[in-house]
C-alpha positions as CSV (number, residue, x, y, z in Angstrom):
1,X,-17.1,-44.3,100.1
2,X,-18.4,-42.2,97.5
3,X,-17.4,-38.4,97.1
4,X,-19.8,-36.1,97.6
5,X,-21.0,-33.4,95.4
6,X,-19.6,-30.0,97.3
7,X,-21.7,-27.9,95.3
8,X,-23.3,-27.0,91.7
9,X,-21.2,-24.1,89.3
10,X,-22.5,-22.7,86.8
11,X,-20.0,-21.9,84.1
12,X,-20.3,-19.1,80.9
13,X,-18.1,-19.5,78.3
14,X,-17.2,-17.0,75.6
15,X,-14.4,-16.7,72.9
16,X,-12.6,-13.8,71.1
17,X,-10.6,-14.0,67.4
18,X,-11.6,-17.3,66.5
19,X,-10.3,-18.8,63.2
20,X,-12.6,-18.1,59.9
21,X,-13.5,-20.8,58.6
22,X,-15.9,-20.0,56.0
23,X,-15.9,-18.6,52.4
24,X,-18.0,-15.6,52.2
25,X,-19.0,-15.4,55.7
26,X,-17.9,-16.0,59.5
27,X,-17.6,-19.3,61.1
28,X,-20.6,-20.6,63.5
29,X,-18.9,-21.7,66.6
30,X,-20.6,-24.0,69.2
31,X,-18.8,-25.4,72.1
32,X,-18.8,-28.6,73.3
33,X,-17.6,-29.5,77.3
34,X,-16.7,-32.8,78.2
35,X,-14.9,-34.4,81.0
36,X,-12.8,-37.2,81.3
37,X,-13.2,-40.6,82.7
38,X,-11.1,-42.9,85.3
39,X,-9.8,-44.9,82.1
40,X,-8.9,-41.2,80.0
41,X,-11.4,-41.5,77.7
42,X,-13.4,-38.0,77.0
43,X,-16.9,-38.2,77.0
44,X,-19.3,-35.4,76.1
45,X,-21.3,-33.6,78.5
46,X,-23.2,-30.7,77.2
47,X,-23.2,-28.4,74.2
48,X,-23.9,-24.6,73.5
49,X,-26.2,-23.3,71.3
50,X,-24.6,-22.6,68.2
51,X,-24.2,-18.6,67.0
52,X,-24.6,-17.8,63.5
53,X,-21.3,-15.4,62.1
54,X,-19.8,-14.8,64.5
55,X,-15.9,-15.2,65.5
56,X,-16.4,-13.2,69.1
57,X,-19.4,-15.6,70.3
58,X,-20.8,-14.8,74.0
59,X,-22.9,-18.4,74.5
60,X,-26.0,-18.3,76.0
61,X,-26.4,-21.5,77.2
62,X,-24.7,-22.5,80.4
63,X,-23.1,-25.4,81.6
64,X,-23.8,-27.0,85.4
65,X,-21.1,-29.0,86.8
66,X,-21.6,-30.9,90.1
67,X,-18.6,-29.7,92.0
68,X,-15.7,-32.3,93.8
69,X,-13.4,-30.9,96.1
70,X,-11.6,-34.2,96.6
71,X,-11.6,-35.2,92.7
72,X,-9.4,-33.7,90.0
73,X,-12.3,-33.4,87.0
74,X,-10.5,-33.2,83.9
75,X,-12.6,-31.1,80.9
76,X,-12.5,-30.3,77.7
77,X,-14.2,-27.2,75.8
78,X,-14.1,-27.8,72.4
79,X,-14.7,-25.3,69.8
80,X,-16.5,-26.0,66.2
81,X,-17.8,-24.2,63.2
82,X,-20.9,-26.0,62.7
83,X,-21.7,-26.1,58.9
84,X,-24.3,-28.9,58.8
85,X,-27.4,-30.7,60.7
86,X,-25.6,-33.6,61.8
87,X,-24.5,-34.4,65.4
88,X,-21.7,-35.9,64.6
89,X,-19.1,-33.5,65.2
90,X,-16.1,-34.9,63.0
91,X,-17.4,-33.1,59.7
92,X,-17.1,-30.0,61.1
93,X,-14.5,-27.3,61.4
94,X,-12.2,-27.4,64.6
95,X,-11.1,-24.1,66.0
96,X,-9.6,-24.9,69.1
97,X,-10.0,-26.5,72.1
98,X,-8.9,-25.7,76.2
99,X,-8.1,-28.5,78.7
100,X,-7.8,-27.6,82.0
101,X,-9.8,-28.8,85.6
102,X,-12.6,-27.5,87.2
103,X,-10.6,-27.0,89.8
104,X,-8.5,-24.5,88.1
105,X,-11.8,-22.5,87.0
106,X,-13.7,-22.2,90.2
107,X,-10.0,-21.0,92.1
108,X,-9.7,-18.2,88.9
109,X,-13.3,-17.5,89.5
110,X,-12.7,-16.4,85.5
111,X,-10.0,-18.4,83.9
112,X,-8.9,-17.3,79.9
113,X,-6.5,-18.9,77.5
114,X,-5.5,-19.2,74.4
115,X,-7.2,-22.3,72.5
116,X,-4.8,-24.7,70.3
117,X,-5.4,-26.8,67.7
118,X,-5.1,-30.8,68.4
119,X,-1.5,-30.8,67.9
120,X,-0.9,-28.0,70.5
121,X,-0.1,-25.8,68.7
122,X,-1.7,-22.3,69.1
123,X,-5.2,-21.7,67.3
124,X,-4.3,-18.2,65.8
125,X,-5.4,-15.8,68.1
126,X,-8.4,-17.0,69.6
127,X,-9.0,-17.6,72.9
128,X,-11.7,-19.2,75.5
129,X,-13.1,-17.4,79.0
130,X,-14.9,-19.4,80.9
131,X,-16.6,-18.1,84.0
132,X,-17.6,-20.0,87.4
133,X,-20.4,-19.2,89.6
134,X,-21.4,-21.2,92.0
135,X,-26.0,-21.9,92.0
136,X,-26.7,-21.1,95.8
137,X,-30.3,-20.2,94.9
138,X,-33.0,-22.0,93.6
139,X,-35.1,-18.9,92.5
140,X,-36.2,-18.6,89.2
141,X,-37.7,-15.4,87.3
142,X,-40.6,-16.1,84.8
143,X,-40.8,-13.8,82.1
144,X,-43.6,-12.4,79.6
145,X,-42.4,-9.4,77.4
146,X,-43.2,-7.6,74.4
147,X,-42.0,-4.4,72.3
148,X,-44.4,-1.6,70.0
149,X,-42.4,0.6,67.6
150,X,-39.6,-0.9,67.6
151,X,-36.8,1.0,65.3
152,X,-37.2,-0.5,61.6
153,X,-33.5,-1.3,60.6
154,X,-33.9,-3.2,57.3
155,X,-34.5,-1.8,53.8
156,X,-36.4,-5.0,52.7
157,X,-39.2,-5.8,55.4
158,X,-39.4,-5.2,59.3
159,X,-36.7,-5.7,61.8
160,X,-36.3,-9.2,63.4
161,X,-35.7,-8.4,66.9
162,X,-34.6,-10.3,69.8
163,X,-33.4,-9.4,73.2
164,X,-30.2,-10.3,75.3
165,X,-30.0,-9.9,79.6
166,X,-27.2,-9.3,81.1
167,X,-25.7,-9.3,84.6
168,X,-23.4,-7.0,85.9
169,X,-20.5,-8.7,87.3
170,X,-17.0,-7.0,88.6
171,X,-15.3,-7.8,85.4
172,X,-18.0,-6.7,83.2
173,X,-20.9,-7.2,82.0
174,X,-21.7,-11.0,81.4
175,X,-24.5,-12.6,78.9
176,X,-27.8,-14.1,81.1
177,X,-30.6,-15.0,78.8
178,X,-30.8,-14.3,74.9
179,X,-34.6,-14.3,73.5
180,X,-35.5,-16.1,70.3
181,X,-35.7,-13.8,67.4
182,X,-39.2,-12.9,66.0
183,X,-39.3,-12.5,62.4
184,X,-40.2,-9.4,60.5
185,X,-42.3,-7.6,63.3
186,X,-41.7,-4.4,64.8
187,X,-44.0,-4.8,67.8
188,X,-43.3,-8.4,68.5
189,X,-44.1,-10.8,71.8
190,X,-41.5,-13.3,72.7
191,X,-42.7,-16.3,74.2
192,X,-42.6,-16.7,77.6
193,X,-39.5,-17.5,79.4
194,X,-37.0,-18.2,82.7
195,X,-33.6,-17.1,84.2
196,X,-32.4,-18.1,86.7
197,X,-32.4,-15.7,89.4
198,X,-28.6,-16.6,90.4
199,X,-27.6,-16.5,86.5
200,X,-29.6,-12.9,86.0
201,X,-28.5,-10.4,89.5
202,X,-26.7,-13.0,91.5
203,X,-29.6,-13.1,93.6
204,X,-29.0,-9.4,94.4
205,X,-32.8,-7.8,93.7
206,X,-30.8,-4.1,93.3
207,X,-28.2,-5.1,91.0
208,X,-28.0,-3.2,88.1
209,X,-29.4,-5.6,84.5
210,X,-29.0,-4.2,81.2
211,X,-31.4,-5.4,78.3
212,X,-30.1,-4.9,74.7
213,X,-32.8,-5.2,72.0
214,X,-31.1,-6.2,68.3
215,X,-32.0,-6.5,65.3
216,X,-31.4,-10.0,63.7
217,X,-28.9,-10.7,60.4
218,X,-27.7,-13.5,58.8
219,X,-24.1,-12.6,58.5
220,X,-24.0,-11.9,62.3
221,X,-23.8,-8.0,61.8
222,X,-26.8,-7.6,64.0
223,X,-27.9,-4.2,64.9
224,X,-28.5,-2.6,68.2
225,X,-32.0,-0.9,68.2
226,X,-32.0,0.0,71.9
227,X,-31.0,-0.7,75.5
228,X,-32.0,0.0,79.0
229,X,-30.8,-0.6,82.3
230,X,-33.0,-1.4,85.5
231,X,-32.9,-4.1,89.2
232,X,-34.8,-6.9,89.7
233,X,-36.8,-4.7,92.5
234,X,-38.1,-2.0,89.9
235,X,-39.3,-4.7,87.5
236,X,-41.3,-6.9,89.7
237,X,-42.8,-3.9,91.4
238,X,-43.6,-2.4,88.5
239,X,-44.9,-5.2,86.4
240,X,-46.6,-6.1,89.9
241,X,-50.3,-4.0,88.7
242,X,-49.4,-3.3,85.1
243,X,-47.0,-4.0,82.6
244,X,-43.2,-2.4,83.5
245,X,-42.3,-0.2,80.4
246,X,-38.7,0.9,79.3
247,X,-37.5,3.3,76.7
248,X,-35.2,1.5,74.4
249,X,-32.3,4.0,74.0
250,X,-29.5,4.2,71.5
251,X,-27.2,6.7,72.1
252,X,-25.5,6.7,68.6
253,X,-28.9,7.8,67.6
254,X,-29.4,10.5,70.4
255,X,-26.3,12.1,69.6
256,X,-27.2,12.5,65.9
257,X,-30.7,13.3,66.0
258,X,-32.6,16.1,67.2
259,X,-36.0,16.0,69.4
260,X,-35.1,11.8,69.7
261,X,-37.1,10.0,72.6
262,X,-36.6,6.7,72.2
263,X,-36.3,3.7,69.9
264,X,-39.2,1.9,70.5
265,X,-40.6,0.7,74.1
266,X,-40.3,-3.1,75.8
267,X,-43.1,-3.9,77.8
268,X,-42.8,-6.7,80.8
269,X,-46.0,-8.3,81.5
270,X,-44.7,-10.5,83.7
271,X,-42.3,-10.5,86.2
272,X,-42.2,-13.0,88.8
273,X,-39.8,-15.0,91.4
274,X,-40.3,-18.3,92.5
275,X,-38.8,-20.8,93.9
276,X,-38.4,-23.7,92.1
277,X,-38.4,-27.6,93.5
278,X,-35.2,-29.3,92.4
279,X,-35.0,-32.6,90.6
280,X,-34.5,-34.7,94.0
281,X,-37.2,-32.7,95.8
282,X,-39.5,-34.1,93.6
283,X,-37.9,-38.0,93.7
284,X,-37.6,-37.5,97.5
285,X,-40.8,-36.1,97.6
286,X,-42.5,-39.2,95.6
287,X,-42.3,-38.9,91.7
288,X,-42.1,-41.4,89.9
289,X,-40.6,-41.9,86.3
290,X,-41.4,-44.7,84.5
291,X,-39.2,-46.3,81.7
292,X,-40.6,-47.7,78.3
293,X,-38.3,-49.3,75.8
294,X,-39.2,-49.0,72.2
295,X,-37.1,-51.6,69.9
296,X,-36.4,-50.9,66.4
297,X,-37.1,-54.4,64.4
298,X,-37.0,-52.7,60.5
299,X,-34.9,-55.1,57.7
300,X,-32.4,-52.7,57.3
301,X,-30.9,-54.2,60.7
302,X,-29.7,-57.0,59.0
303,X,-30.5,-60.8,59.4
304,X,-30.4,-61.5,63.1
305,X,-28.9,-64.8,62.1
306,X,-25.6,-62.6,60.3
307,X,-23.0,-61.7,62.3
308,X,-23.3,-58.3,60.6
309,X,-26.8,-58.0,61.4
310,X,-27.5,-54.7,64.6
311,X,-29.7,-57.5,66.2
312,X,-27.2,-60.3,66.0
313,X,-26.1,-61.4,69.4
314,X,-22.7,-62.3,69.5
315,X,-21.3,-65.5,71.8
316,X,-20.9,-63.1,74.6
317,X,-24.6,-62.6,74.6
318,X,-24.5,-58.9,73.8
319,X,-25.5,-56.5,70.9
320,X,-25.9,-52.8,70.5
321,X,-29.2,-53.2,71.4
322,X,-28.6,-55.2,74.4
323,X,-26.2,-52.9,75.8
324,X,-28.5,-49.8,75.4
325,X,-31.0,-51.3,77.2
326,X,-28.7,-52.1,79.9
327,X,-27.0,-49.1,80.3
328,X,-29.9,-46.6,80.5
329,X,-32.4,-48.9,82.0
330,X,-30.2,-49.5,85.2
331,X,-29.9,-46.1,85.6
332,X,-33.7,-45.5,85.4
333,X,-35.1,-48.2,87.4
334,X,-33.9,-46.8,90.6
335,X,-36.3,-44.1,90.3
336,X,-39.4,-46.4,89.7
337,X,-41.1,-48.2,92.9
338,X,-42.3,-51.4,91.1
339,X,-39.4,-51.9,88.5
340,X,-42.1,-53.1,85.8
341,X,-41.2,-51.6,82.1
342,X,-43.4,-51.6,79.3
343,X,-41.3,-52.8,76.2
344,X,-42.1,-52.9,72.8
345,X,-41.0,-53.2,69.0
346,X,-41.9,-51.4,66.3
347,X,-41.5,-52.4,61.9
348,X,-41.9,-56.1,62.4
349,X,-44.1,-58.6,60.9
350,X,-45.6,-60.6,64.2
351,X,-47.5,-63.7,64.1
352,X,-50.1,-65.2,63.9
353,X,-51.2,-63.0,61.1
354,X,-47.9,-61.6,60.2
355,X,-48.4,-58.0,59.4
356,X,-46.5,-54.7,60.0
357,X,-46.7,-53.6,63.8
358,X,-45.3,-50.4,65.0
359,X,-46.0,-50.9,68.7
360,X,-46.2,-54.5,70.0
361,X,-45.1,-55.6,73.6
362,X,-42.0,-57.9,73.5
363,X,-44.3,-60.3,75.3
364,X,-47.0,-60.7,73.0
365,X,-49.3,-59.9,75.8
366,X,-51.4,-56.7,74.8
367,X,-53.2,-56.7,78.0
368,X,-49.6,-56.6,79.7
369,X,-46.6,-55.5,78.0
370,X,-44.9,-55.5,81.4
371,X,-41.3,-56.8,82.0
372,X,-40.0,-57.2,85.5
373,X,-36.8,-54.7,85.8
374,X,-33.9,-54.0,82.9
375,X,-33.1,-58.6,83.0
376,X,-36.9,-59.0,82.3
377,X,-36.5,-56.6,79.1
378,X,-33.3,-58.4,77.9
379,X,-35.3,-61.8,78.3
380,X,-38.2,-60.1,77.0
381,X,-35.8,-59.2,74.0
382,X,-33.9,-62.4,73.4
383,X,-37.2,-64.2,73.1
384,X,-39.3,-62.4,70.9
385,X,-36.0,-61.8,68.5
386,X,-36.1,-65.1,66.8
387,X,-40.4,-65.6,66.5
388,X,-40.8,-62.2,64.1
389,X,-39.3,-61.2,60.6
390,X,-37.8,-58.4,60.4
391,X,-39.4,-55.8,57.8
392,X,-40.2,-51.8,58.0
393,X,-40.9,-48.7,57.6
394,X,-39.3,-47.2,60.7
395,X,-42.6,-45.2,61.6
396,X,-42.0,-43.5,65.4
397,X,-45.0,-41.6,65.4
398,X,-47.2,-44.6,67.3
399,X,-45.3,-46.1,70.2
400,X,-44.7,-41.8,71.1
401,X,-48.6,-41.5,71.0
402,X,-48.8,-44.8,73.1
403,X,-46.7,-43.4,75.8
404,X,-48.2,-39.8,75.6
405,X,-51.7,-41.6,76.1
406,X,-50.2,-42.7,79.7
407,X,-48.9,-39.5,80.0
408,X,-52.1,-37.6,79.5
409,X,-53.7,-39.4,82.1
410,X,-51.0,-39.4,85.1
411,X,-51.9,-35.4,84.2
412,X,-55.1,-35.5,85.4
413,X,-53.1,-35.9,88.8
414,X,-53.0,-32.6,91.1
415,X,-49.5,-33.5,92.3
416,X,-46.0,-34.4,90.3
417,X,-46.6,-37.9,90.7
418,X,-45.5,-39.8,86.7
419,X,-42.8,-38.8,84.5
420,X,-42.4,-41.2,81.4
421,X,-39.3,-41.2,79.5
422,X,-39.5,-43.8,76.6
423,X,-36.3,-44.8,75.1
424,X,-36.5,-45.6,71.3
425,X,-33.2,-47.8,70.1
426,X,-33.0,-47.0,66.3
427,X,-30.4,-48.3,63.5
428,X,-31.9,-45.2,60.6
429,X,-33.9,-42.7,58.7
430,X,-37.4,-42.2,60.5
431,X,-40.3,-43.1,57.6
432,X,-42.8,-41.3,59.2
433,X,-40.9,-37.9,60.4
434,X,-43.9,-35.3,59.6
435,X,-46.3,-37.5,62.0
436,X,-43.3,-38.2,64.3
437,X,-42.7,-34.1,65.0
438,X,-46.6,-33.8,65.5
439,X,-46.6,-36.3,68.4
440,X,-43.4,-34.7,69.7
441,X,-44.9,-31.8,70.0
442,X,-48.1,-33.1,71.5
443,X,-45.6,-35.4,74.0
444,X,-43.8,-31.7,74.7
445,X,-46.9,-30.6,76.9
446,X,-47.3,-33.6,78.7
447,X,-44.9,-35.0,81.7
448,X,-42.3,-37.1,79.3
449,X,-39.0,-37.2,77.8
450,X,-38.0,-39.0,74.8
451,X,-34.3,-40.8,74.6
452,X,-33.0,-41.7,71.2
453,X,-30.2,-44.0,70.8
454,X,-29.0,-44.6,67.4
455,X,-27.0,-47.9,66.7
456,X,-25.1,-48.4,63.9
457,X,-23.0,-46.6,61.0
458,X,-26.0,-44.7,59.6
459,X,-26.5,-41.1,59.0
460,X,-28.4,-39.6,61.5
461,X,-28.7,-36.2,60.7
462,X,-32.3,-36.7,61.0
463,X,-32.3,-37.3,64.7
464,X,-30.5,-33.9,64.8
465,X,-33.7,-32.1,63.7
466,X,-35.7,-33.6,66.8
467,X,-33.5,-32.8,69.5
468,X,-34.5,-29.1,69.7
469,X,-30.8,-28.2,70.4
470,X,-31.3,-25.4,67.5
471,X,-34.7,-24.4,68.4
472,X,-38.4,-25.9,69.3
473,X,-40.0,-28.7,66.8
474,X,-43.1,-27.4,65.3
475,X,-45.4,-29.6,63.8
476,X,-47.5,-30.5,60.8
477,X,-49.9,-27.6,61.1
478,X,-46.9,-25.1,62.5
479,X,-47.8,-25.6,66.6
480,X,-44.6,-25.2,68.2
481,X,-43.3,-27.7,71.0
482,X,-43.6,-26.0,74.6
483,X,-40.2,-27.4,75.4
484,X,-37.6,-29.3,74.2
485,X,-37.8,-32.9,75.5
486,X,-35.8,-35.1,72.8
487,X,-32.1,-36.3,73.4
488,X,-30.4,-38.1,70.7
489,X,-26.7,-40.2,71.0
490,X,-25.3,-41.9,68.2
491,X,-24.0,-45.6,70.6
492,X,-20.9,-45.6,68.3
493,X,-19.6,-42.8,70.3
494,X,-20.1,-44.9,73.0
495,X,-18.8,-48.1,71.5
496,X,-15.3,-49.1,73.6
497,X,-16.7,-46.6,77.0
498,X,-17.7,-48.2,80.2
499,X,-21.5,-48.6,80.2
500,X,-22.2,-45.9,82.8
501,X,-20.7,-43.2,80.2
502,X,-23.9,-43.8,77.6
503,X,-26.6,-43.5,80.4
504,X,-24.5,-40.2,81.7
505,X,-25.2,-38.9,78.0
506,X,-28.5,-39.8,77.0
507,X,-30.2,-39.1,81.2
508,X,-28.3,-36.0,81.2
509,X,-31.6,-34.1,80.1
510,X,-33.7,-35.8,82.1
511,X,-33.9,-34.2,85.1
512,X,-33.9,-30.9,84.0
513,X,-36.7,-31.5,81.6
514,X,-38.8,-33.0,84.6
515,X,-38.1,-30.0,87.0
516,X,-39.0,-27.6,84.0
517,X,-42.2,-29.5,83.4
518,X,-43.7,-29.9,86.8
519,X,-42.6,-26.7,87.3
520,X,-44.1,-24.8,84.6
521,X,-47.3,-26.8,85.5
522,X,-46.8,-25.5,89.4
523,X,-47.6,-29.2,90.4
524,X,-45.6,-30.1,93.8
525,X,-43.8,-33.5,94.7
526,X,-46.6,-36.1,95.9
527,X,-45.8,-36.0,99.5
528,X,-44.7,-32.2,100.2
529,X,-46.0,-30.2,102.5
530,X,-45.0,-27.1,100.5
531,X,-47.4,-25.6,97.6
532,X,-46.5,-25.5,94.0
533,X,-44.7,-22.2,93.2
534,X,-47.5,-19.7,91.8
535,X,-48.1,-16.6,91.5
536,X,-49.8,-15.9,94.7
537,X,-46.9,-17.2,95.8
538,X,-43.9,-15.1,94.3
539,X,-41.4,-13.7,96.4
């Protein structure tokens, strides 16, 4: 019998006296969780975001862990100074890592320790807390703010200000949401944004949240302009008939100068709880998702008839290819009804003409590029393999467009009925990466998630860039993505892991990206009989 999840915990993680790293400046940590397997091998789960200068980091980003009470879960929170754009994490700085078990942290409630190097052997000073919170509410807080005269603390330009929430917990104060920083502005609006309800009061509408407004800097000195305290209660009734306005205080300057009021205001335009559908409300309550598999067929695979060629399938009937497709399509097919997946190749020559396609089914059948489940793709695969030659460029921008085009229309749809995720299994360097971020952020406003799975030994730094880990895509003409909705794994990370260890990486987006979509767009699963949350709605 299969163990059941107990509950979800969200965990916070935050370090003190890391190692320095860097020459001039401060090392720019990110940490990485991930848990171990049945066999010992350590997979990666989730990262942080990563914070610029900084040897005291507080991450933003949490991590949600399905809770076991009858399973030891072994993890892993590695620490790294991230110097470079590449995913790959061995070219980067170590600074310590903690292994311990969920278990351990949700009995601690907080849990710190000291981090040590690989060898064991103690990483300076530094140390890792990690805190566990168990997600008992589903209520969400939408967010629209803005600032006017905002304090100017640079000598060259405006102030680049950002803000940080915080919850008020009984060892402290602990780190919610952190805005992104808008450049050179000194009465700036942040886009619009969520916290959790549970990650920002604990669900408790009177607990005290504090709001720090900074100035941003480089070298991670960044400068408090202002803070205020207030509840949940006093900003959604205030910002429930006009804008909620705070006085941005800092004391440092109160105490020096006479007649100060404030250092600038913050303004909330928007305040408002709902409660949000979870990912198997909308699969329970009839959404769909349906898989398309996008097949890279440039030359610089190699032969197929080479044993060192990607696409060469060896006498056990597998390749790299092969085994993505397998491992993230059986995942995905249980959540589509008819099990029929579009599949198609892109940089190939195809007959009978023989010129360059960048989106042709694996069936040579336009008018139905259908396969029957994950075998059909495979046989789908195998056949079409030896009837094209094998050319380039690797241009991603079409078969994303092809999809969106599907996309756009299950839109027109009142309910959440179609999510598409397309997974594209590539061996290199995108040709056609300027087109490719234009339809990614086009795809980022429509109800679809883009997989990337790169197979072989090249670099993929490139790949880094789309997954909006480090901030939103923008495109060609500067529109910026609405979300983030790319998820790129290099396979040999995968290469010697039991199959169900890729899909676990490369889904692991999924179904948040789906519950932030449908609910951004307030659409409710097909066959619910409650509304979409909206703003008639809020609680």
């Amino acid at each position: 019998m299969a163990a059941q999840c107990v509950t979800k915990v969200e965990l916070t993680v935050s370090c003190e006296n890391l190692l320095d790293k860097d020459i001039g400046s401060k090392s720019d940590p990110l940490c990485v969780l991930l848990t171990s397997s049945p066999d010992s091998q350590w997979y990666e789960l989730e990262r942080t975001e990563k914070v610029q200068n900084c040897l005291n980091p507080k991450f933003a980003k949490k991590f949600v862990i399905d809770y076991y009470f009858e399973m030891v879960q072994k993890l892993r929170f590695g620490i790294y100074d991230i110097d470079n754009k590449t995913i790959d994490l061995s070219d980067d700085d170590f600074l310590g890592q903690l292994e311990c078990t969920l278990g351990q942290i949700v009995s601690s409630k907080k849990l710190t320790r000291p981090l040590v190097l690989k060898n064991n052997s103690p990483a300076g000073k530094g140390t890792i807390t990690i805190s566990a919170e168990e997600i008992k509410d589903n209520r969400v807080v939408n967010f629209e703010v803005e600032a006017r005269k905002l304090d100017n603390k640079d000598f060259f330009g405006k102030s680049d200000p950002y803000l940080e929430f915080y919850k008020q917990t009984e060892t402290g104060w602990q780190l919610a949401h952190r805005t992104e920083v808008v450049k050179n502005n000194l009465n700036p609006t942040w886009r619009p944004f969520r916290i959790p309800l549970q990650s920002l009061c604990g669900g408790d509408m009177e607990k005290p949240i504090k709001v720090e407004c900074y100035d941003y800097d480089n070298d991670g000195s960044h400068d408090l302009i202002g803070l205020f305290e207030t509840t949940m209660t006093r900003l959604k009734d205030a910002s429930r008939t006009s804008p909620a306005e705070f006085e941005c205080i800092n004391s440092k300057k109160k105490q020096k100068k006479k007649g100060y009021k404030n250092s600038g205001v913050v303004s909330v335009k928007l305040c408002q709880v709902v409660k949000e559908f979870t990912f198997l409300d909308y699969i329970m309550g009839g959404s769909q998702i349906n898989f398309t598999v996008a097949i890279d067929f440039t030359g610089s695979n190699g032969n197929p008839k080479s044993p060192q060629s990607l696409h060469f399938i060896s006498p056990q009937g597998v390749n790299e290819y092969l085994s993505a497709i397998w491992s993230v399509g059986n995942v995905v097919q249980d959540y589509d009804s008819d099990k029929m997946f579009p599949a198609f190749g892109f940089g190939a020559q195809i007959p009978p003409t023989w010129q360059v396609s960048h989106e042709f089914p694996l069936n040579f059948n336009p008018a139905n590029p259908f396969c029957a489940g994950v075998e059909g793709v495979v046989e789908a695969y195998r056949i079409c393999l030896p009837q094209i030659k094998l050319f380039g460029p690797t241009n991603f921008s079409p078969i994303i467009n092809h999809v969106a085009c599907f996309a756009k229309q299950a839109l027109q749809q009142t309910t959440a009925s179609q999510y598409f995720v397309l997974l594209i299994i590539t061996d290199g360097v995108i040709t056609d990466m300027d087109e490719t971020r234009s339809a990614i952020v086009n795809a980022s406003r429509l109800p679809m998630s883009i997989i990337i799975v790169g197979v072989g030994d090249a670099d993929f730094s490139a790949m880094e860039f789309l997954d909006g880990d480090n901030g939103f895509l923008r495109s060609q003409t500067g529109e910026l993505a609405m979300r983030d909705i790319v998820q790129f794994v290099p396979f040999r990370q995968f290469k010697n892991a039991p199959r169900e260890a890729l899909a676990k990486s490369v889904l692991a987006e999924v179904p948040v990206q789906l519950v932030d979509f449908f609910n951004t767009m307030k659409l409710s699963p097909p066959n619910s009989t409650n509304p979409a949350p909206n703003p008639s709605g809020a609680i």
